[in-house]
XYZ file of C-alpha atoms in Angstrom:
614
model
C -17.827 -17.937 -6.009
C -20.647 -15.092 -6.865
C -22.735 -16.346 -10.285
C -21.121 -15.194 -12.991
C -23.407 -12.116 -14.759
C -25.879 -12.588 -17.844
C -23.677 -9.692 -19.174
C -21.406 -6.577 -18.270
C -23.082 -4.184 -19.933
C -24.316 -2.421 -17.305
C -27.373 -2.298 -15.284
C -29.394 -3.388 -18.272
C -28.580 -7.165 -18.061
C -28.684 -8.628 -21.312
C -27.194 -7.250 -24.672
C -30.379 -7.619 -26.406
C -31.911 -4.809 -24.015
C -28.685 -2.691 -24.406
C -29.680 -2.703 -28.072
C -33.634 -1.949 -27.813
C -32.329 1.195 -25.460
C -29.551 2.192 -28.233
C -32.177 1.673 -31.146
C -34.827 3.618 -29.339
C -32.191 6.646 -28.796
C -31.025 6.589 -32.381
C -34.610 6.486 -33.206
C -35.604 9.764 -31.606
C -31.876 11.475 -32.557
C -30.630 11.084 -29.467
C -27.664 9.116 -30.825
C -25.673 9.189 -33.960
C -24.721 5.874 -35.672
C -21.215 5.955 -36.447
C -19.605 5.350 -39.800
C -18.631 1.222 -40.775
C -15.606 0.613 -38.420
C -13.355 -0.022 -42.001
C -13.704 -2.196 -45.236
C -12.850 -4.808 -42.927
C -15.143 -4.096 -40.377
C -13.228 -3.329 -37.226
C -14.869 -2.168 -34.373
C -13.135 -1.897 -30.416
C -14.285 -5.220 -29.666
C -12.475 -6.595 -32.592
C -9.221 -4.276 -31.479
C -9.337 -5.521 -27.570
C -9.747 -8.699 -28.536
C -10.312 -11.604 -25.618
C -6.442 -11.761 -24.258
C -4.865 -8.803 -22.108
C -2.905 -8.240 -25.909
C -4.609 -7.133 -28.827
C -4.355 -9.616 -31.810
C -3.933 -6.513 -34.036
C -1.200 -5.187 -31.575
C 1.716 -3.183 -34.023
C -1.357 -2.899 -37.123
C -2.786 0.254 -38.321
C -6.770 0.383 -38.481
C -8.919 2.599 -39.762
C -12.663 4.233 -39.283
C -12.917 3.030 -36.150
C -16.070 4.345 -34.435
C -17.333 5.032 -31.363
C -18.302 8.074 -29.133
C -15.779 9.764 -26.845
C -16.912 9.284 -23.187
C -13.976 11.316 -21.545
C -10.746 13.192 -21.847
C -7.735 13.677 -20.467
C -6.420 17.074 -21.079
C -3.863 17.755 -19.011
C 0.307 15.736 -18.146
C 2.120 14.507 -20.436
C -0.601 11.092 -21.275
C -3.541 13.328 -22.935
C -6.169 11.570 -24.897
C -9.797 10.528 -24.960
C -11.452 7.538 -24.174
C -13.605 5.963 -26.836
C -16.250 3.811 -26.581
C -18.867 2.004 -29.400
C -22.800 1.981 -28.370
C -23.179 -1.249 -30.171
C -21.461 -3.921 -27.988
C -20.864 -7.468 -28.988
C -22.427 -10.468 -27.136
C -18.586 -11.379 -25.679
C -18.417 -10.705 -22.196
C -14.530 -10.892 -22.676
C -14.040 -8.002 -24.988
C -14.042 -4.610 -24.045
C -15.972 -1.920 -26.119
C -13.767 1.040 -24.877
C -10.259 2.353 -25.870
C -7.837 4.931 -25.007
C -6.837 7.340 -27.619
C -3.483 8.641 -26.898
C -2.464 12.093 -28.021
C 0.701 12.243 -26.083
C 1.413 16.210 -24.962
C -1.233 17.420 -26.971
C -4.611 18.091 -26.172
C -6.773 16.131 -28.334
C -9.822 18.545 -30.354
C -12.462 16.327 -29.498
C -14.862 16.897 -27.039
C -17.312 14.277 -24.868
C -20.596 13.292 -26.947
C -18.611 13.498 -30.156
C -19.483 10.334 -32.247
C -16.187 10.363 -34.347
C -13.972 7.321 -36.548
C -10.435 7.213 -35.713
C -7.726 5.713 -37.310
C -3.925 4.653 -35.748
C -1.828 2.256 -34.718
C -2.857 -0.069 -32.374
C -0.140 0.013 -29.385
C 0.288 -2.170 -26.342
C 1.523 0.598 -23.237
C 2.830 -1.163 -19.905
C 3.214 1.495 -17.429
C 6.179 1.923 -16.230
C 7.710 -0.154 -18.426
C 7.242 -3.607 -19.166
C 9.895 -4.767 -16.994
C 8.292 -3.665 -14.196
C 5.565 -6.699 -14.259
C 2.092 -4.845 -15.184
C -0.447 -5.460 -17.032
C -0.542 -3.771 -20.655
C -3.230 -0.734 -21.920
C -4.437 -1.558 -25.486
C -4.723 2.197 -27.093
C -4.757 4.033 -30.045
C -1.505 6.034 -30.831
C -0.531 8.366 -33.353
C -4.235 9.051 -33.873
C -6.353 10.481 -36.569
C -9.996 11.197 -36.032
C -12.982 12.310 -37.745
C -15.692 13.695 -35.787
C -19.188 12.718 -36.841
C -21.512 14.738 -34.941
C -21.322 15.818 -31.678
C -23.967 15.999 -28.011
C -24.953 12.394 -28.351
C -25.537 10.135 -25.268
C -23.129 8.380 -23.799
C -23.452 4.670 -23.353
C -24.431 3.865 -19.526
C -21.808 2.882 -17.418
C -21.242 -0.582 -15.981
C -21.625 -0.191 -11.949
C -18.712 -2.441 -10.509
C -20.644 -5.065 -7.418
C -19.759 -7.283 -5.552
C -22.281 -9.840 -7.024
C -20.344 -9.388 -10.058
C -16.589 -9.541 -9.246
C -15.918 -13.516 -8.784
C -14.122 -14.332 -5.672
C -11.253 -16.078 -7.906
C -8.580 -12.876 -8.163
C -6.385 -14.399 -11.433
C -5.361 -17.440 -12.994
C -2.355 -19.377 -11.659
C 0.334 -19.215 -14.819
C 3.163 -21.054 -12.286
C 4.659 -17.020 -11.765
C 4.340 -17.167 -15.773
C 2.563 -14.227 -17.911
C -1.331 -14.715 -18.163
C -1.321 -12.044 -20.718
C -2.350 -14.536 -23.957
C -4.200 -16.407 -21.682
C -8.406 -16.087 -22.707
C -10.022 -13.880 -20.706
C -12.754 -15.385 -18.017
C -14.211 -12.555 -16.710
C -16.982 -14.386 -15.082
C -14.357 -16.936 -13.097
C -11.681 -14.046 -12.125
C -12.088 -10.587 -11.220
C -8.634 -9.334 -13.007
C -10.404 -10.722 -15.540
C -13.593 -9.331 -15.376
C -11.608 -5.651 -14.822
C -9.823 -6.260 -17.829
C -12.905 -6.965 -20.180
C -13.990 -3.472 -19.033
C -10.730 -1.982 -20.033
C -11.678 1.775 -21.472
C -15.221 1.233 -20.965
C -17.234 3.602 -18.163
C -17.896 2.155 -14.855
C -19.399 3.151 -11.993
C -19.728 2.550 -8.361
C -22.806 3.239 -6.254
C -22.548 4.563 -2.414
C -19.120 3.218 -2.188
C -16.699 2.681 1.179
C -13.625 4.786 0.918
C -10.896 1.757 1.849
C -7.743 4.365 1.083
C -7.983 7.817 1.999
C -7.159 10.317 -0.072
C -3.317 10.976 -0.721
C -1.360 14.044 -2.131
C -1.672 13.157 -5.681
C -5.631 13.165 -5.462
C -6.673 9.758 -5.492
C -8.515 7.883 -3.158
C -9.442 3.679 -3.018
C -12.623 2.356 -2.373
C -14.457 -1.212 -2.299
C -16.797 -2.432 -4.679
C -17.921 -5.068 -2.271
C -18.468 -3.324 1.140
C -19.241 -6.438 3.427
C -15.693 -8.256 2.433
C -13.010 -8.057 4.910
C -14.063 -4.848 6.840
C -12.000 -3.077 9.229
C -13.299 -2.156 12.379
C -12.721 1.553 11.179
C -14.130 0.696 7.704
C -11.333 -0.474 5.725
C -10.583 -3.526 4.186
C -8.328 -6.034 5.412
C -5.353 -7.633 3.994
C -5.171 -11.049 5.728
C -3.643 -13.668 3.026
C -1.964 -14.022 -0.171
C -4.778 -15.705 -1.530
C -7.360 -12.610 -1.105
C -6.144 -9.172 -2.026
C -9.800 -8.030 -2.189
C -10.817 -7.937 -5.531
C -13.227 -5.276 -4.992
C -10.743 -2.743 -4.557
C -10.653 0.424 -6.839
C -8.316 3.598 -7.380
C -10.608 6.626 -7.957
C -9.424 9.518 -9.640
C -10.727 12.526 -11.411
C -10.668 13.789 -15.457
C -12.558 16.815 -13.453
C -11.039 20.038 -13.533
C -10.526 20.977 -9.664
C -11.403 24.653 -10.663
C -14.960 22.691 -11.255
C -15.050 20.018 -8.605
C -12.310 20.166 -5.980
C -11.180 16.394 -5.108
C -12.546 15.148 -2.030
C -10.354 14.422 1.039
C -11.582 11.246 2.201
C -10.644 9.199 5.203
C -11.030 5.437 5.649
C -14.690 4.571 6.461
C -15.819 7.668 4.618
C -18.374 7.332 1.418
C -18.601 8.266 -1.925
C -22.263 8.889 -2.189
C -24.607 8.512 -4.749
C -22.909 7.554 -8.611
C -19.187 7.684 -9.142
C -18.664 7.322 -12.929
C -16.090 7.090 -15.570
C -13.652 4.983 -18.028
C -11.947 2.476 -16.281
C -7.997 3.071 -16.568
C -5.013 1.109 -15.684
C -1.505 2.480 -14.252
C 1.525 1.517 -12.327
C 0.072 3.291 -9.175
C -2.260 0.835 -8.292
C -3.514 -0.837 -11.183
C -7.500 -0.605 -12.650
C -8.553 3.226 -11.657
C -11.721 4.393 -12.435
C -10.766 8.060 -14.057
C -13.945 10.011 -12.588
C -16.266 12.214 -15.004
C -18.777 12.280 -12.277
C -17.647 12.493 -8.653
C -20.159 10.935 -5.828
C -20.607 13.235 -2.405
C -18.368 12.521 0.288
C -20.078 11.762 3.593
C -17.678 11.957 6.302
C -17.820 9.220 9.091
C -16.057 11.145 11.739
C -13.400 8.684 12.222
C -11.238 9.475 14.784
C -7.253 9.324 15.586
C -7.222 6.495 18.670
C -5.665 7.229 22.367
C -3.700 4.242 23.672
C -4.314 4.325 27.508
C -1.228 4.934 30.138
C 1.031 2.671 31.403
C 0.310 1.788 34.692
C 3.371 2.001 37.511
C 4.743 -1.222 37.336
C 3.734 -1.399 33.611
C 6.806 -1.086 30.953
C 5.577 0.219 27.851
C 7.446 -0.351 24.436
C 6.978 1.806 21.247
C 7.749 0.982 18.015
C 6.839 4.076 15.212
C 8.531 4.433 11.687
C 8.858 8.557 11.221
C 8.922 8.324 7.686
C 12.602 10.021 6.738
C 13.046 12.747 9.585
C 15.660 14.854 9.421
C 16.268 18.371 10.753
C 15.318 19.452 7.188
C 11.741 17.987 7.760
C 8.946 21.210 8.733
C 8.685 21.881 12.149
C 4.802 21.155 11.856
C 5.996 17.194 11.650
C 7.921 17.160 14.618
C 4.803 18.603 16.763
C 2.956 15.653 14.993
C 4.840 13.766 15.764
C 5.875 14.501 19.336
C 1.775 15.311 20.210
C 1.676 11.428 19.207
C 4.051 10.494 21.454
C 2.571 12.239 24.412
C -0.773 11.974 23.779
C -2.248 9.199 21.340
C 0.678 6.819 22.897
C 0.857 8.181 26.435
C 4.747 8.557 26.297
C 5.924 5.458 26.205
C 8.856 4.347 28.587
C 11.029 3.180 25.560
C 10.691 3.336 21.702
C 11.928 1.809 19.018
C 12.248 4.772 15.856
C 12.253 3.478 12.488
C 13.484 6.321 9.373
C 15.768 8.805 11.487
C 17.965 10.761 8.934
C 21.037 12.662 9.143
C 21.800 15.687 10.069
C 21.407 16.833 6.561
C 18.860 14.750 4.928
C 19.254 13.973 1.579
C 22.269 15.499 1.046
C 24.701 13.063 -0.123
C 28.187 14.542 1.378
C 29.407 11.985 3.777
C 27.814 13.239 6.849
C 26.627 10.577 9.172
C 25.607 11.784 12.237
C 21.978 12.083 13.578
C 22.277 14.083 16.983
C 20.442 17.185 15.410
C 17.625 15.614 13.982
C 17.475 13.236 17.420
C 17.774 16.109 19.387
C 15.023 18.248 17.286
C 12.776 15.541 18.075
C 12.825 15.141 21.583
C 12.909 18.549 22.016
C 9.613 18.491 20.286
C 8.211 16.045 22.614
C 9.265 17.605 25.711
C 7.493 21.090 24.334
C 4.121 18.540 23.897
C 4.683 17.776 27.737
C 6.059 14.264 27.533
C 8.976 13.280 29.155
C 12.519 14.236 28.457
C 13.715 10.919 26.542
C 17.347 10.515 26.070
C 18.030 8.310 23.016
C 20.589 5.827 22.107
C 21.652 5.080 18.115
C 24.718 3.827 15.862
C 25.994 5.762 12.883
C 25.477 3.847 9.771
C 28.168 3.749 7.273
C 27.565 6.228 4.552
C 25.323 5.235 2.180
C 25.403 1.770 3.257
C 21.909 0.966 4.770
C 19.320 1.820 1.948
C 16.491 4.112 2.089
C 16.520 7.719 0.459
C 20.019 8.456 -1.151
C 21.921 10.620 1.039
C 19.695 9.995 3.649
C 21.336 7.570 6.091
C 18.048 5.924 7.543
C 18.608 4.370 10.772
C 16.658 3.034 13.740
C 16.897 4.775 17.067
C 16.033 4.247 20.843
C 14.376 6.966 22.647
C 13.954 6.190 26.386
C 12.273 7.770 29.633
C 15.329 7.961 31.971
C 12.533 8.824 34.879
C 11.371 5.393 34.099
C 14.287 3.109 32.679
C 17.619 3.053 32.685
C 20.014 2.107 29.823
C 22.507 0.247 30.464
C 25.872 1.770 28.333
C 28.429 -0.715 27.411
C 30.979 0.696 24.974
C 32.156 -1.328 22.133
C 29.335 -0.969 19.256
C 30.169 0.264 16.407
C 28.459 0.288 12.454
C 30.478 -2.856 11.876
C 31.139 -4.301 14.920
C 28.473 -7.318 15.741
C 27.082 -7.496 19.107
C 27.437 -10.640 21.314
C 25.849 -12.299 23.938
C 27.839 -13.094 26.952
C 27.000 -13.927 30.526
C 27.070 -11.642 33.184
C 26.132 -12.689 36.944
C 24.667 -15.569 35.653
C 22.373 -13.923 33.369
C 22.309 -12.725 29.956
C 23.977 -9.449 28.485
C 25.115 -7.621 25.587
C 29.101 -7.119 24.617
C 27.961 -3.830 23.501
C 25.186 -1.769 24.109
C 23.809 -0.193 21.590
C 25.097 -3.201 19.401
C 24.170 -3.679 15.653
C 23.189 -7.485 15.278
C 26.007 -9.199 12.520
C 25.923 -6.285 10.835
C 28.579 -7.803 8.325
C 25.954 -10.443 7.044
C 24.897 -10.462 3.454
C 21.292 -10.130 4.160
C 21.596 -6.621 5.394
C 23.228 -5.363 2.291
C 21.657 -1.507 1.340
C 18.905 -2.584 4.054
C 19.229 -1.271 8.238
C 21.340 -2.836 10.879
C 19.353 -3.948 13.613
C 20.055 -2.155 16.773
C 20.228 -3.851 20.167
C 19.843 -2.417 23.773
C 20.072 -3.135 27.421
C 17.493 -2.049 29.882
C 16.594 -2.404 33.149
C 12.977 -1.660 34.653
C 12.145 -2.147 38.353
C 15.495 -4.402 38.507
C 14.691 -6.639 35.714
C 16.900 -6.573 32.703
C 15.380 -6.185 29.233
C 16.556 -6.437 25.742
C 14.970 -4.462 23.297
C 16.217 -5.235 19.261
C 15.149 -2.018 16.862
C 14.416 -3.235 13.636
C 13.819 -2.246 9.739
C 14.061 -4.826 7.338
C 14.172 -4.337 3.566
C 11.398 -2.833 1.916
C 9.296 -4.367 -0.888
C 10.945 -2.731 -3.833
C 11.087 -4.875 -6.659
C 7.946 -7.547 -5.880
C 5.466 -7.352 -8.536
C 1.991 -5.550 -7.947
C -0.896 -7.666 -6.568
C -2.300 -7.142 -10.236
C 0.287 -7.948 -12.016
C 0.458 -9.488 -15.166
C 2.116 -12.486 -13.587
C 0.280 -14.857 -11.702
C 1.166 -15.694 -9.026
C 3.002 -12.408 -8.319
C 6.966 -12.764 -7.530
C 7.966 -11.519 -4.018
C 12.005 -11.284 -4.714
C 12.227 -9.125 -1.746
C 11.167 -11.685 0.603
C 14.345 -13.749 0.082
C 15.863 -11.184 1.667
C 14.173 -10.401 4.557
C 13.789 -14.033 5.252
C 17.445 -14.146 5.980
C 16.715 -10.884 8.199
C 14.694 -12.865 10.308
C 16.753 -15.703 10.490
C 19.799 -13.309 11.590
C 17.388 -12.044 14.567
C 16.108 -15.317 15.704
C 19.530 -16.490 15.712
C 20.659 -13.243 18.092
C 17.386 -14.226 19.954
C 18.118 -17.700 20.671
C 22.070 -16.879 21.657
C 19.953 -14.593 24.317
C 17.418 -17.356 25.380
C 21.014 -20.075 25.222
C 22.250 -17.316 27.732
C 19.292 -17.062 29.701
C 16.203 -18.897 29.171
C 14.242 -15.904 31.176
C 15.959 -13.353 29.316
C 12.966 -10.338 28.846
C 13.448 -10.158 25.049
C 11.292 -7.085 22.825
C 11.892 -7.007 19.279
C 10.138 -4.260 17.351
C 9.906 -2.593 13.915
C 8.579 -1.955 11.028
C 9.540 -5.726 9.360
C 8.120 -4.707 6.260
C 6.076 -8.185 6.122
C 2.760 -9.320 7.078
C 1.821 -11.734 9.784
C 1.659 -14.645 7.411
C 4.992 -14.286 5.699
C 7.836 -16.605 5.351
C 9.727 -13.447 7.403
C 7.798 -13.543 10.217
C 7.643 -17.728 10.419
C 11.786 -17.430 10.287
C 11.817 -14.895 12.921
C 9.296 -16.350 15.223
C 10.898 -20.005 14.358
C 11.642 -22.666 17.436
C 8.811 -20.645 19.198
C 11.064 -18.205 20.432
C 9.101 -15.266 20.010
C 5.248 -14.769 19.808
C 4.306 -11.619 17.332
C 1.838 -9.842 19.177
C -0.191 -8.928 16.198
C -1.363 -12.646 15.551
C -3.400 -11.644 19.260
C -5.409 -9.447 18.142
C -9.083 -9.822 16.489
C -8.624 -10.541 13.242
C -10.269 -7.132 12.036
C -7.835 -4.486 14.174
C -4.911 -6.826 12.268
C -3.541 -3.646 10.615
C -1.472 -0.603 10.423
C -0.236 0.409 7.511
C -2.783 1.064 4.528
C -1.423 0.620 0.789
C -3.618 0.744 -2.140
C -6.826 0.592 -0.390
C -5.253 -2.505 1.662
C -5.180 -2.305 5.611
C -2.562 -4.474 6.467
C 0.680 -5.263 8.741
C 4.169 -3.939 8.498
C 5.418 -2.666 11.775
C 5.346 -5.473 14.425
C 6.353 -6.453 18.111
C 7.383 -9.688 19.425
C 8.134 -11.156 22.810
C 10.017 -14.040 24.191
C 8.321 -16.057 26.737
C 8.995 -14.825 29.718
C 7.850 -11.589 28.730
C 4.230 -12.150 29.723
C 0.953 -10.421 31.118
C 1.102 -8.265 28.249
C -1.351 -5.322 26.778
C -0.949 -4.905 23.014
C -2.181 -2.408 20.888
C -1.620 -0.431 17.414
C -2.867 3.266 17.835
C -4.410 4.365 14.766
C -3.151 7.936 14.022
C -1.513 8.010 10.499
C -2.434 5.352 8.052
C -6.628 6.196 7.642
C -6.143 9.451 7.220
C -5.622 12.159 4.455
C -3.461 13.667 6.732
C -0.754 12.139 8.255
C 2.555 12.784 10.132
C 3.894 9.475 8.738
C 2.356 6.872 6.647
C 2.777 4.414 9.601
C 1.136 3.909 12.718
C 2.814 3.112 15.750
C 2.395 0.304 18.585
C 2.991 0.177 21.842
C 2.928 -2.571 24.235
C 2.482 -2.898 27.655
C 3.981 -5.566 29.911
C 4.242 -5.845 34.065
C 6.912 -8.157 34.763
């Protein structure tokens, strides 16, 4: 664990030079003192407090001074951040505050010394059921402004030597919200002492690119858990990599356009401004003053071609396709398939829609948007894949309402052959039977127990029959439930709860069971599963699928730092996986960065392929 800091204040280290610096700047008019907080004395310290909840929570105060350091003047959350020049000697109380205004733009402007008085109000975005931590703020606001161009107080730059390697106190999954803040012994913590207050970081790593509502992550401690391609690695549940921030901007874009950052790129120079909290990522540093961005030229990655007697297996979640979808993202898609993953005998397509998308009528099919895609990829030059998928029932399978997500094979006929056994159907489970002595499916396509609880509003798995240079191989399409409903990383309970887990534990289970009723069969049977499993590497869902040894997930292969493919909230981490039974050996694995680094992206996913010569 880093030393805790002499003090947060900033790079001046100790509160006693904070004050010299504030003295000499009221001394030469620099500053204006505000007005006494209130006959009782109350100043944003006092307000804050040194739990996540104010102990005046619900009160009205009054003459509450401080100078405003930023505003928000535009959506529906307008306000303006206040902070007092005269801190306290707690490290665990914040001198800064939101003032919130609601639809109105507040009359103040930045430099304004001012008193304000309101109610003080405890805001959980998006609602306190949904597990965040609280913002302490002023509402239905009244302010005074005392005089106006005055210096700001200097911003605390966020470091690594300063964010302790603890992340939060273990409450037992219990609230650590009246717990007493230790900002020098966890970093959720130390963020929350800074709540309101400006912040800074200095020459820092872009770990999330940029997305489409202009924000971007980076990393307040650049040498922890680096990618390969510069990002930062997600590799247990006891490190979620503290140093993690959300940048966005109080700029107006008319003034300073946002910059459109990939992973690995740099914010150069001083990034600045009051450090905000939200229920799209947690602590966000609202940006006043914008670093440079210095692209690093990071580039989307080529997977190499299969070799003759090499069958390669995709797996690559399309992110809700349907024929409604722009044309552009089928190219994208399709030049990914043909050129970043060299056309891939067989893959495994995670998010295909219906024929109509979202529209919630009753429609079912998927031939069109199927159809639309390989059409695509045979106008890229790839290969003319046939493809092989089971209706859902309507509405039955999760995903975007209407939408009818389902997984999909796509296969190289020139290459492999699929073997068509009729039979499967959206309810009708697959079996194993025996067939010359060998293993084989009662239906292929099948959907595997597609009548068992766990896959309720989640995707069937989808099983097929293949044959490549006379061996027989079993390929199992996969998308298990997503992660709706856990509770953020940052969340105001500690440990986090995972309730979506449960359910994808059984998920696995149900595979490895289908799995092991193939390997009863046939203890040579070639089995693939792939998919986006929505889990990491470490989860109880991938120990239940990969239980008895049955299956070995290729990821856990790799170097620990290319362990990724799926980037969420400045976290590179796994999702999307593929796993082999034993037999299936002499195999080349690899996930082809193409989508998940970038600001651009035909899916927020990247796909895998792997490689085996049987």
């Amino acid at each position: 664990m880093p030393t805790p800091p002499p003090s947060r204040r900033t790079a001046l280290r100790r509160p006693a030079a904070l004050g010299s610096l504030l003295a000499g700047a009221l001394a030469a008019g620099l500053l204006a003192a505000p007005q006494a907080a209130s006959a009782e004395g109350l100043r944003i310290h006092d307000i804050q407090g040194t739990t996540r909840i104010s102990p005046l929570a619900g009160q009205k105060v009054s003459d509450v001074p401080g100078v405003v350091t930023a505003v928000r003047a535009f959506g529906g959350s307008r306000g303006f951040w206040l902070q007092d020049p005269h801190p306290d000697r707690n490290d665990a109380t914040s001198e800064g505050i939101f003032v919130f205004t609601g639809s109105t733009t507040p009359s103040v402007a930045v430099g304004d010394a001012v008193t304000v008085a309101g109610t003080v109000t405890e805001y959980y975005p998006g609602g306190e059921a949904a597990g965040l931590q609280s913002v302490t703020q002023l509402t239905r606001a009244t302010w005074h402004v005392q005089s106006s161009g005055n210096a700001l107080p200097a911003p605390v730059r966020l470091r690594a030597s300063e964010i302790p390697d603890r992340y939060a106190p273990d409450a037992h999954g219990g609230s650590i919200e009246k717990l007493p803040l230790r900002p020098g012994t966890y970093a959720l913590d130390r963020f929350e002492s800074l709540e309101g207050m400006r912040v800074s970081v200095q020459d820092a790593p872009v770990v999330g690119a940029t997305s489409p509502h202009k924000e971007l992550w980076v990393t307040a401690e650049p040498k922890h858990n680096r990618t390969g391609r510069g990002g930062t690695l997600y590799g247990a549940y006891r490190d979620p990599n503290a140093g993690r921030v959300k940048v966005a901007s109080l700029i107006p874009y008319a003034e300073h356009a946002f910059p459109v950052a990939d992973v690995g790129d740099e914010l150069t120079g001083t990034t600045a401004g009051p450090l905000d909290y939200d229920n799209f990522g947690g602590y966000t540093l609202q940006a006043t003053q914008l670093g440079k961005l210095a692209g690093k030229g990071l580039k989307r990655e080529t997977t190499r071609k299969q070799r003759g007697d090499e069958l390669a297996v995709a797996t690559y979640n399309v992110e809700n396709l349907s024929p409604r979808t722009p044309q552009a993202k089928f190219d994208r898609l399709a030049s990914g398939l043909v050129t970043n993953l060299a056309s891939p005998d067989i893959v495994a397509v995670e998010e295909v829609q219906d024929n109509d998308g979202v529209t919630d009528d009753g429609v079912v099919d998927a031939d069109r948007t199927l159809k639309k895609l390989t059409d695509a990829v045979k106008a890229a030059g790839g290969p003319a894949y046939e493809w092989r998928q089971i209706n859902p029932v309507n509405d039955q399978d999760g995903g975007q309402p209407g939408g009818n997500i389902r997984t999909a094979f796509l296969f190289n006929p020139a290459r492999v052959s699929f073997t068509d056994t009729p039979g499967g159907g959206s309810t009708t489970p697959v079996k194993v039977v025996r067939q010359g002595g060998k293993a084989a499916l009662s239906a292929s396509p099948g959907r595997v127990d597609p009548a068992n609880p766990a896959w309720k509003d989640s995707r069937k798995p989808l099983a097929g029959q293949f044959t490549f240079r006379g061996q027989r191989v079993f390929v199992v399409a996969n998308h298990f439930n997503s992660k709706g409903g856990d509770q953020g990383l940052d969340s105001r309970f500690q440990p986090p709860a995972r309730s979506s887990e449960v359910q994808r534990k059984q998920q696995a289970q149900a595979v490895n069971g289908f799995v092991k009723q193939l390997l009863a069969a046939d203890r040579q049977a070639n089995v693939i599963v792939a998919g986006d499993l929505n889990d990491y590497q470490f989860s109880p869902a991938l120990k239940a699928l990969t239980a008895g040894k049955v299956l070995t997930d290729q990821v856990a292969r790799l170097p620990r730092d290319q362990r990724y493919g799926y980037v969420y909230q400045g976290n590179s981490q796994v999702l999307d996986h593929i796993l082999t039974s034993s037999h299936v050996r002499r195999v080349d694995y690899d996930i082809v960065h193409v989508n998940a680094e970038f600001a651009d992206q035909a899916s927020d996913h990247d796909p895998q392929v792997l490689r085996w010569k049987p």
